[in-house]
PDB file of C-alpha atoms and ligand atoms in Angstrom:
ATOM      1  CA  MET D1298      37.461 -11.722 -15.557  1.00  0.00           C
ATOM      2  CA  HIS D1299      34.478 -13.951 -16.140  1.00  0.00           C
ATOM      3  CA  ASP D1300      31.202 -14.112 -17.947  1.00  0.00           C
ATOM      4  CA  HIS D1301      28.056 -14.924 -16.550  1.00  0.00           C
ATOM      5  CA  ASP D1302      24.998 -16.396 -18.132  1.00  0.00           C
ATOM      6  CA  HIS D1303      22.282 -15.989 -15.760  1.00  0.00           C
ATOM      7  CA  GLY D1304      19.789 -18.052 -17.795  1.00  0.00           C
ATOM      8  CA  HIS D1305      16.653 -15.677 -17.704  1.00  0.00           C
ATOM      9  CA  HIS D1306      15.742 -16.244 -14.103  1.00  0.00           C
ATOM     10  CA  GLN D1307      13.143 -13.710 -14.154  1.00  0.00           C
ATOM     11  CA  ASP D1308      11.068 -15.535 -17.089  1.00  0.00           C
ATOM     12  CA  HIS D1309      11.965 -19.147 -15.637  1.00  0.00           C
ATOM     13  CA  ASP D1310      10.039 -21.304 -13.473  1.00  0.00           C
ATOM     14  CA  HIS D1311      12.275 -23.725 -11.144  1.00  0.00           C
ATOM     15  CA  THR D1312       9.037 -25.967 -10.754  1.00  0.00           C
ATOM     16  CA  HIS D1313      10.654 -28.357  -8.769  1.00  0.00           C
ATOM     17  CA  GLY D1314      11.618 -25.633  -6.146  1.00  0.00           C
ATOM     18  CA  GLN D1315      12.192 -25.365  -2.439  1.00  0.00           C
ATOM     19  CA  GLU D1316       9.040 -25.803  -0.814  1.00  0.00           C
ATOM     20  CA  PRO D1317       7.991 -29.245  -2.273  1.00  0.00           C
ATOM     21  CA  ALA D1318      11.507 -30.414  -2.047  1.00  0.00           C
ATOM     22  CA  SER D1319      11.786 -29.457   1.609  1.00  0.00           C
ATOM     23  CA  ASP D1320       8.690 -30.968   2.266  1.00  0.00           C
ATOM     24  CA  ILE D1321       9.733 -34.290   0.975  1.00  0.00           C
ATOM     25  CA  ALA D1322      13.156 -33.850   2.582  1.00  0.00           C
ATOM     26  CA  LEU D1323      11.376 -33.433   6.035  1.00  0.00           C
ATOM     27  CA  ARG D1324       9.212 -36.504   5.478  1.00  0.00           C
ATOM     28  CA  VAL D1325      12.347 -38.710   4.381  1.00  0.00           C
ATOM     29  CA  LYS D1326      14.142 -37.216   7.501  1.00  0.00           C
ATOM     30  CA  ALA D1327      11.594 -38.445   9.733  1.00  0.00           C
ATOM     31  CA  LEU D1328      11.244 -41.746   8.146  1.00  0.00           C
ATOM     32  CA  GLU D1329      14.923 -42.068   8.151  1.00  0.00           C
ATOM     33  CA  SER D1330      15.139 -40.961  11.982  1.00  0.00           C
ATOM     34  CA  LEU D1331      12.283 -43.716  12.767  1.00  0.00           C
ATOM     35  CA  MET D1332      13.706 -46.546  10.927  1.00  0.00           C
ATOM     36  CA  VAL D1333      17.171 -45.708  12.714  1.00  0.00           C
ATOM     37  CA  GLU D1334      15.162 -45.587  16.085  1.00  0.00           C
ATOM     38  CA  LYS D1335      13.804 -48.945  15.382  1.00  0.00           C
ATOM     39  CA  GLY D1336      17.078 -50.471  14.534  1.00  0.00           C
ATOM     40  CA  LEU D1337      15.520 -51.113  10.768  1.00  0.00           C
ATOM     41  CA  VAL D1338      18.350 -49.484   8.943  1.00  0.00           C
ATOM     42  CA  ASP D1339      22.054 -48.541   9.846  1.00  0.00           C
ATOM     43  CA  PRO D1340      22.820 -44.880   9.183  1.00  0.00           C
ATOM     44  CA  ALA D1341      26.156 -45.526   7.894  1.00  0.00           C
ATOM     45  CA  ALA D1342      24.342 -48.030   5.442  1.00  0.00           C
ATOM     46  CA  LEU D1343      22.155 -45.333   4.193  1.00  0.00           C
ATOM     47  CA  ASP D1344      25.055 -42.697   3.700  1.00  0.00           C
ATOM     48  CA  ALA D1345      26.651 -45.411   1.826  1.00  0.00           C
ATOM     49  CA  ILE D1346      23.341 -45.604  -0.491  1.00  0.00           C
ATOM     50  CA  VAL D1347      23.163 -42.087  -1.027  1.00  0.00           C
ATOM     51  CA  ASP D1348      26.859 -42.175  -1.413  1.00  0.00           C
ATOM     52  CA  PHE D1349      26.548 -44.780  -4.335  1.00  0.00           C
ATOM     53  CA  TYR D1350      23.938 -42.811  -6.299  1.00  0.00           C
ATOM     54  CA  GLU D1351      25.630 -39.187  -6.317  1.00  0.00           C
ATOM     55  CA  ASN D1352      28.951 -40.561  -6.773  1.00  0.00           C
ATOM     56  CA  LYS D1353      28.948 -43.969  -8.517  1.00  0.00           C
ATOM     57  CA  VAL D1354      25.589 -44.578 -10.569  1.00  0.00           C
ATOM     58  CA  GLY D1355      24.385 -41.245 -11.836  1.00  0.00           C
ATOM     59  CA  PRO D1356      27.854 -39.703 -12.776  1.00  0.00           C
ATOM     60  CA  ARG D1357      28.639 -42.971 -14.886  1.00  0.00           C
ATOM     61  CA  ASN D1358      26.083 -42.147 -17.546  1.00  0.00           C
ATOM     62  CA  GLY D1359      27.668 -38.580 -17.750  1.00  0.00           C
ATOM     63  CA  ALA D1360      31.107 -40.126 -18.120  1.00  0.00           C
ATOM     64  CA  GLN D1361      29.833 -42.380 -20.967  1.00  0.00           C
ATOM     65  CA  VAL D1362      28.823 -39.154 -22.777  1.00  0.00           C
ATOM     66  CA  VAL D1363      31.964 -37.399 -22.371  1.00  0.00           C
ATOM     67  CA  ALA D1364      33.980 -40.548 -23.279  1.00  0.00           C
ATOM     68  CA  LYS D1365      32.074 -40.675 -26.479  1.00  0.00           C
ATOM     69  CA  ALA D1366      32.192 -37.245 -27.191  1.00  0.00           C
ATOM     70  CA  TRP D1367      36.033 -37.505 -26.784  1.00  0.00           C
ATOM     71  CA  SER D1368      36.391 -40.362 -29.299  1.00  0.00           C
ATOM     72  CA  ASP D1369      33.843 -39.897 -31.922  1.00  0.00           C
ATOM     73  CA  PRO D1370      33.862 -36.302 -33.577  1.00  0.00           C
ATOM     74  CA  ALA D1371      30.525 -36.956 -35.208  1.00  0.00           C
ATOM     75  CA  PHE D1372      28.959 -37.406 -31.874  1.00  0.00           C
ATOM     76  CA  ARG D1373      30.526 -34.704 -30.308  1.00  0.00           C
ATOM     77  CA  ALA D1374      29.322 -32.076 -32.941  1.00  0.00           C
ATOM     78  CA  ARG D1375      25.812 -33.880 -32.354  1.00  0.00           C
ATOM     79  CA  LEU D1376      26.251 -33.330 -28.595  1.00  0.00           C
ATOM     80  CA  LEU D1377      27.155 -29.640 -28.771  1.00  0.00           C
ATOM     81  CA  ALA D1378      24.289 -28.739 -31.304  1.00  0.00           C
ATOM     82  CA  ASP D1379      21.471 -30.810 -29.681  1.00  0.00           C
ATOM     83  CA  ALA D1380      22.415 -32.192 -26.151  1.00  0.00           C
ATOM     84  CA  THR D1381      19.088 -33.702 -25.338  1.00  0.00           C
ATOM     85  CA  ALA D1382      19.028 -35.765 -28.690  1.00  0.00           C
ATOM     86  CA  ALA D1383      22.679 -36.849 -28.413  1.00  0.00           C
ATOM     87  CA  ILE D1384      22.530 -38.058 -24.990  1.00  0.00           C
ATOM     88  CA  ALA D1385      19.016 -39.708 -25.935  1.00  0.00           C
ATOM     89  CA  GLU D1386      21.264 -41.883 -28.180  1.00  0.00           C
ATOM     90  CA  LEU D1387      22.937 -43.392 -25.369  1.00  0.00           C
ATOM     91  CA  GLY D1388      19.586 -44.152 -23.822  1.00  0.00           C
ATOM     92  CA  TYR D1389      19.750 -41.461 -21.126  1.00  0.00           C
ATOM     93  CA  THR D1390      16.637 -39.575 -20.865  1.00  0.00           C
ATOM     94  CA  GLY D1391      14.012 -38.711 -18.488  1.00  0.00           C
ATOM     95  CA  GLY D1392      12.934 -36.387 -15.819  1.00  0.00           C
ATOM     96  CA  GLN D1393      15.154 -33.208 -14.992  1.00  0.00           C
ATOM     97  CA  GLY D1394      16.890 -33.823 -18.340  1.00  0.00           C
ATOM     98  CA  GLU D1395      14.537 -33.085 -21.303  1.00  0.00           C
ATOM     99  CA  HIS D1396      16.711 -29.931 -22.537  1.00  0.00           C
ATOM    100  CA  MET D1397      20.195 -30.587 -21.865  1.00  0.00           C
ATOM    101  CA  VAL D1398      22.896 -28.389 -23.237  1.00  0.00           C
ATOM    102  CA  ALA D1399      26.732 -29.421 -23.368  1.00  0.00           C
ATOM    103  CA  VAL D1400      29.423 -26.865 -22.724  1.00  0.00           C
ATOM    104  CA  GLU D1401      32.838 -27.756 -23.587  1.00  0.00           C
ATOM    105  CA  ASN D1402      36.184 -27.168 -21.730  1.00  0.00           C
ATOM    106  CA  GLY D1403      39.312 -26.046 -23.773  1.00  0.00           C
ATOM    107  CA  PRO D1404      42.388 -24.283 -23.640  1.00  0.00           C
ATOM    108  CA  GLY D1405      41.679 -20.820 -21.960  1.00  0.00           C
ATOM    109  CA  VAL D1406      37.859 -21.755 -21.619  1.00  0.00           C
ATOM    110  CA  HIS D1407      36.355 -23.389 -18.455  1.00  0.00           C
ATOM    111  CA  ASN D1408      32.883 -23.864 -17.779  1.00  0.00           C
ATOM    112  CA  LEU D1409      31.254 -24.005 -14.193  1.00  0.00           C
ATOM    113  CA  VAL D1410      27.481 -25.003 -13.334  1.00  0.00           C
ATOM    114  CA  VAL D1411      25.339 -23.867 -10.807  1.00  0.00           C
ATOM    115  CA  CYS D1412      21.399 -23.285  -9.996  1.00  0.00           C
ATOM    116  CA  THR D1413      21.053 -20.081  -8.260  1.00  0.00           C
ATOM    117  CA  LEU D1414      17.524 -20.395  -7.360  1.00  0.00           C
ATOM    118  CA  CYS D1415      17.505 -23.925  -6.115  1.00  0.00           C
ATOM    119  CA  SER D1416      19.269 -27.000  -7.235  1.00  0.00           C
ATOM    120  CA  CYS D1417      18.394 -27.818 -10.856  1.00  0.00           C
ATOM    121  CA  TYR D1418      20.688 -30.725 -12.196  1.00  0.00           C
ATOM    122  CA  PRO D1419      20.790 -32.947 -15.028  1.00  0.00           C
ATOM    123  CA  TRP D1420      19.614 -36.359 -13.302  1.00  0.00           C
ATOM    124  CA  PRO D1421      19.802 -38.459 -15.936  1.00  0.00           C
ATOM    125  CA  VAL D1422      23.498 -38.119 -16.631  1.00  0.00           C
ATOM    126  CA  LEU D1423      24.527 -36.904 -13.138  1.00  0.00           C
ATOM    127  CA  GLY D1424      22.340 -38.708 -10.737  1.00  0.00           C
ATOM    128  CA  LEU D1425      21.470 -36.995  -7.572  1.00  0.00           C
ATOM    129  CA  PRO D1426      23.075 -33.356  -6.943  1.00  0.00           C
ATOM    130  CA  PRO D1427      25.800 -33.355  -4.102  1.00  0.00           C
ATOM    131  CA  VAL D1428      24.888 -31.466  -0.701  1.00  0.00           C
ATOM    132  CA  TRP D1429      27.385 -28.576  -1.788  1.00  0.00           C
ATOM    133  CA  TYR D1430      25.649 -27.987  -5.151  1.00  0.00           C
ATOM    134  CA  LYS D1431      22.215 -27.559  -3.163  1.00  0.00           C
ATOM    135  CA  SER D1432      24.060 -25.067  -0.391  1.00  0.00           C
ATOM    136  CA  SER D1433      23.531 -21.318  -0.403  1.00  0.00           C
ATOM    137  CA  ALA D1434      27.116 -20.769  -0.321  1.00  0.00           C
ATOM    138  CA  TYR D1435      28.028 -22.438  -3.581  1.00  0.00           C
ATOM    139  CA  ARG D1436      24.903 -21.362  -5.281  1.00  0.00           C
ATOM    140  CA  SER D1437      25.533 -17.466  -4.665  1.00  0.00           C
ATOM    141  CA  ARG D1438      29.248 -17.529  -4.698  1.00  0.00           C
ATOM    142  CA  ALA D1439      29.867 -19.560  -7.765  1.00  0.00           C
ATOM    143  CA  VAL D1440      28.221 -16.707 -10.080  1.00  0.00           C
ATOM    144  CA  ILE D1441      30.016 -13.793  -7.753  1.00  0.00           C
ATOM    145  CA  ASP D1442      33.303 -15.641  -7.461  1.00  0.00           C
ATOM    146  CA  PRO D1443      33.795 -18.486  -9.584  1.00  0.00           C
ATOM    147  CA  ARG D1444      37.330 -18.428  -9.330  1.00  0.00           C
ATOM    148  CA  GLY D1445      37.266 -18.183  -5.679  1.00  0.00           C
ATOM    149  CA  VAL D1446      35.049 -21.507  -5.533  1.00  0.00           C
ATOM    150  CA  LEU D1447      37.110 -23.342  -7.779  1.00  0.00           C
ATOM    151  CA  ALA D1448      40.163 -22.560  -5.687  1.00  0.00           C
ATOM    152  CA  GLU D1449      38.244 -24.135  -2.827  1.00  0.00           C
ATOM    153  CA  PHE D1450      37.615 -27.199  -4.599  1.00  0.00           C
ATOM    154  CA  GLY D1451      41.350 -27.313  -5.681  1.00  0.00           C
ATOM    155  CA  THR D1452      40.886 -26.172  -9.291  1.00  0.00           C
ATOM    156  CA  THR D1453      43.394 -23.678 -10.739  1.00  0.00           C
ATOM    157  CA  LEU D1454      42.812 -22.252 -14.135  1.00  0.00           C
ATOM    158  CA  ASP D1455      45.272 -21.258 -16.491  1.00  0.00           C
ATOM    159  CA  ALA D1456      45.993 -17.693 -16.248  1.00  0.00           C
ATOM    160  CA  GLY D1457      44.043 -15.633 -18.757  1.00  0.00           C
ATOM    161  CA  ALA D1458      41.260 -18.599 -18.789  1.00  0.00           C
ATOM    162  CA  GLN D1459      37.750 -17.362 -19.294  1.00  0.00           C
ATOM    163  CA  VAL D1460      35.182 -18.668 -16.901  1.00  0.00           C
ATOM    164  CA  HIS D1461      31.714 -19.474 -18.118  1.00  0.00           C
ATOM    165  CA  VAL D1462      29.204 -19.841 -15.382  1.00  0.00           C
ATOM    166  CA  TRP D1463      25.952 -21.267 -16.495  1.00  0.00           C
ATOM    167  CA  ASP D1464      22.781 -21.001 -14.491  1.00  0.00           C
ATOM    168  CA  SER D1465      20.589 -23.976 -14.577  1.00  0.00           C
ATOM    169  CA  THR D1466      16.652 -23.580 -14.755  1.00  0.00           C
ATOM    170  CA  ALA D1467      13.652 -25.983 -14.722  1.00  0.00           C
ATOM    171  CA  GLU D1468      13.955 -25.520 -18.676  1.00  0.00           C
ATOM    172  CA  ILE D1469      17.758 -26.112 -19.294  1.00  0.00           C
ATOM    173  CA  ARG D1470      20.292 -28.289 -17.485  1.00  0.00           C
ATOM    174  CA  TYR D1471      24.072 -28.104 -18.486  1.00  0.00           C
ATOM    175  CA  LEU D1472      26.632 -30.892 -18.707  1.00  0.00           C
ATOM    176  CA  VAL D1473      30.260 -29.604 -18.890  1.00  0.00           C
ATOM    177  CA  ILE D1474      32.545 -31.526 -21.053  1.00  0.00           C
ATOM    178  CA  PRO D1475      35.897 -31.626 -19.554  1.00  0.00           C
ATOM    179  CA  GLU D1476      39.365 -31.342 -21.604  1.00  0.00           C
ATOM    180  CA  ARG D1477      40.566 -34.729 -22.559  1.00  0.00           C
ATOM    181  CA  PRO D1478      43.681 -35.518 -20.324  1.00  0.00           C
ATOM    182  CA  SER D1479      46.947 -35.675 -22.124  1.00  0.00           C
ATOM    183  CA  GLY D1480      48.333 -39.111 -22.811  1.00  0.00           C
ATOM    184  CA  THR D1481      44.951 -40.802 -23.291  1.00  0.00           C
ATOM    185  CA  GLU D1482      45.230 -41.249 -26.981  1.00  0.00           C
ATOM    186  CA  ASN D1483      45.244 -45.175 -26.825  1.00  0.00           C
ATOM    187  CA  LEU D1484      42.532 -45.563 -24.393  1.00  0.00           C
ATOM    188  CA  ASP D1485      39.147 -46.711 -25.270  1.00  0.00           C
ATOM    189  CA  GLU D1486      35.724 -45.331 -24.399  1.00  0.00           C
ATOM    190  CA  THR D1487      35.175 -47.619 -21.330  1.00  0.00           C
ATOM    191  CA  GLN D1488      38.996 -46.387 -20.358  1.00  0.00           C
ATOM    192  CA  LEU D1489      38.197 -42.963 -20.701  1.00  0.00           C
ATOM    193  CA  ALA D1490      34.704 -42.825 -19.026  1.00  0.00           C
ATOM    194  CA  ALA D1491      36.688 -44.279 -16.185  1.00  0.00           C
ATOM    195  CA  LEU D1492      38.803 -40.808 -15.923  1.00  0.00           C
ATOM    196  CA  VAL D1493      35.620 -38.560 -15.790  1.00  0.00           C
ATOM    197  CA  THR D1494      34.503 -37.327 -12.191  1.00  0.00           C
ATOM    198  CA  ARG D1495      31.322 -35.968 -11.348  1.00  0.00           C
ATOM    199  CA  ASP D1496      32.789 -32.726 -10.309  1.00  0.00           C
ATOM    200  CA  GLY D1497      34.630 -32.483 -13.904  1.00  0.00           C
ATOM    201  CA  MET D1498      31.128 -32.503 -15.437  1.00  0.00           C
ATOM    202  CA  ILE D1499      29.841 -29.683 -13.091  1.00  0.00           C
ATOM    203  CA  GLY D1500      32.954 -27.843 -13.778  1.00  0.00           C
ATOM    204  CA  THR D1501      34.347 -27.546 -10.078  1.00  0.00           C
ATOM    205  CA  ALA D1502      37.187 -29.897 -11.189  1.00  0.00           C
ATOM    206  CA  ARG D1503      39.298 -30.111 -13.893  1.00  0.00           C
ATOM    207  CA  LEU D1504      40.506 -33.869 -15.008  1.00  0.00           C
TER     208      LEU D1504
HETATM  209 FE1  LIG T1157      17.100 -24.953  -9.684  1.00  0.00          FE
END
């Protein structure tokens, strides 16, 4: 069984939606082709840059938020009460992160984030969304069959665990607080942050 939270799609406006995004994507693609053709850039280097922002820079901010929540009960309480304000304490603010909600995994509870209409994503804490997050397959199936999607990511849940699927909108972006791995009691925040993955904060992985 799973619960859905569809975010109130009918009311919400995904203002950074498909048309402007695909227009920009086409222009970027055209520029990239031209630069590669002229020998100005190496496509492998471009892939490395995108990978860097998707996997390294962006999600490290979210990882700091999660590590602090694990280490500091007062911060965790503030994060769950008002994620936008708590995340801003660490200096992570800006576009696509103005209205953050933190959802916490725990024993028997797993959270998964999707944007069914487009690709709303919390940029200040996670950086750029991965390609699969924007795919129609993920966007449709995360809601219909979250356990099947999780299985494809190699993520199995405990029997009887509840799955909450959170549908992002232009107004609300979600950050999953993964369960703190066992055996990490003696780690400091920097060491803890190194354990936190992007997919853990989207909810497609457990740590
Ligand atoms: Fe969206």
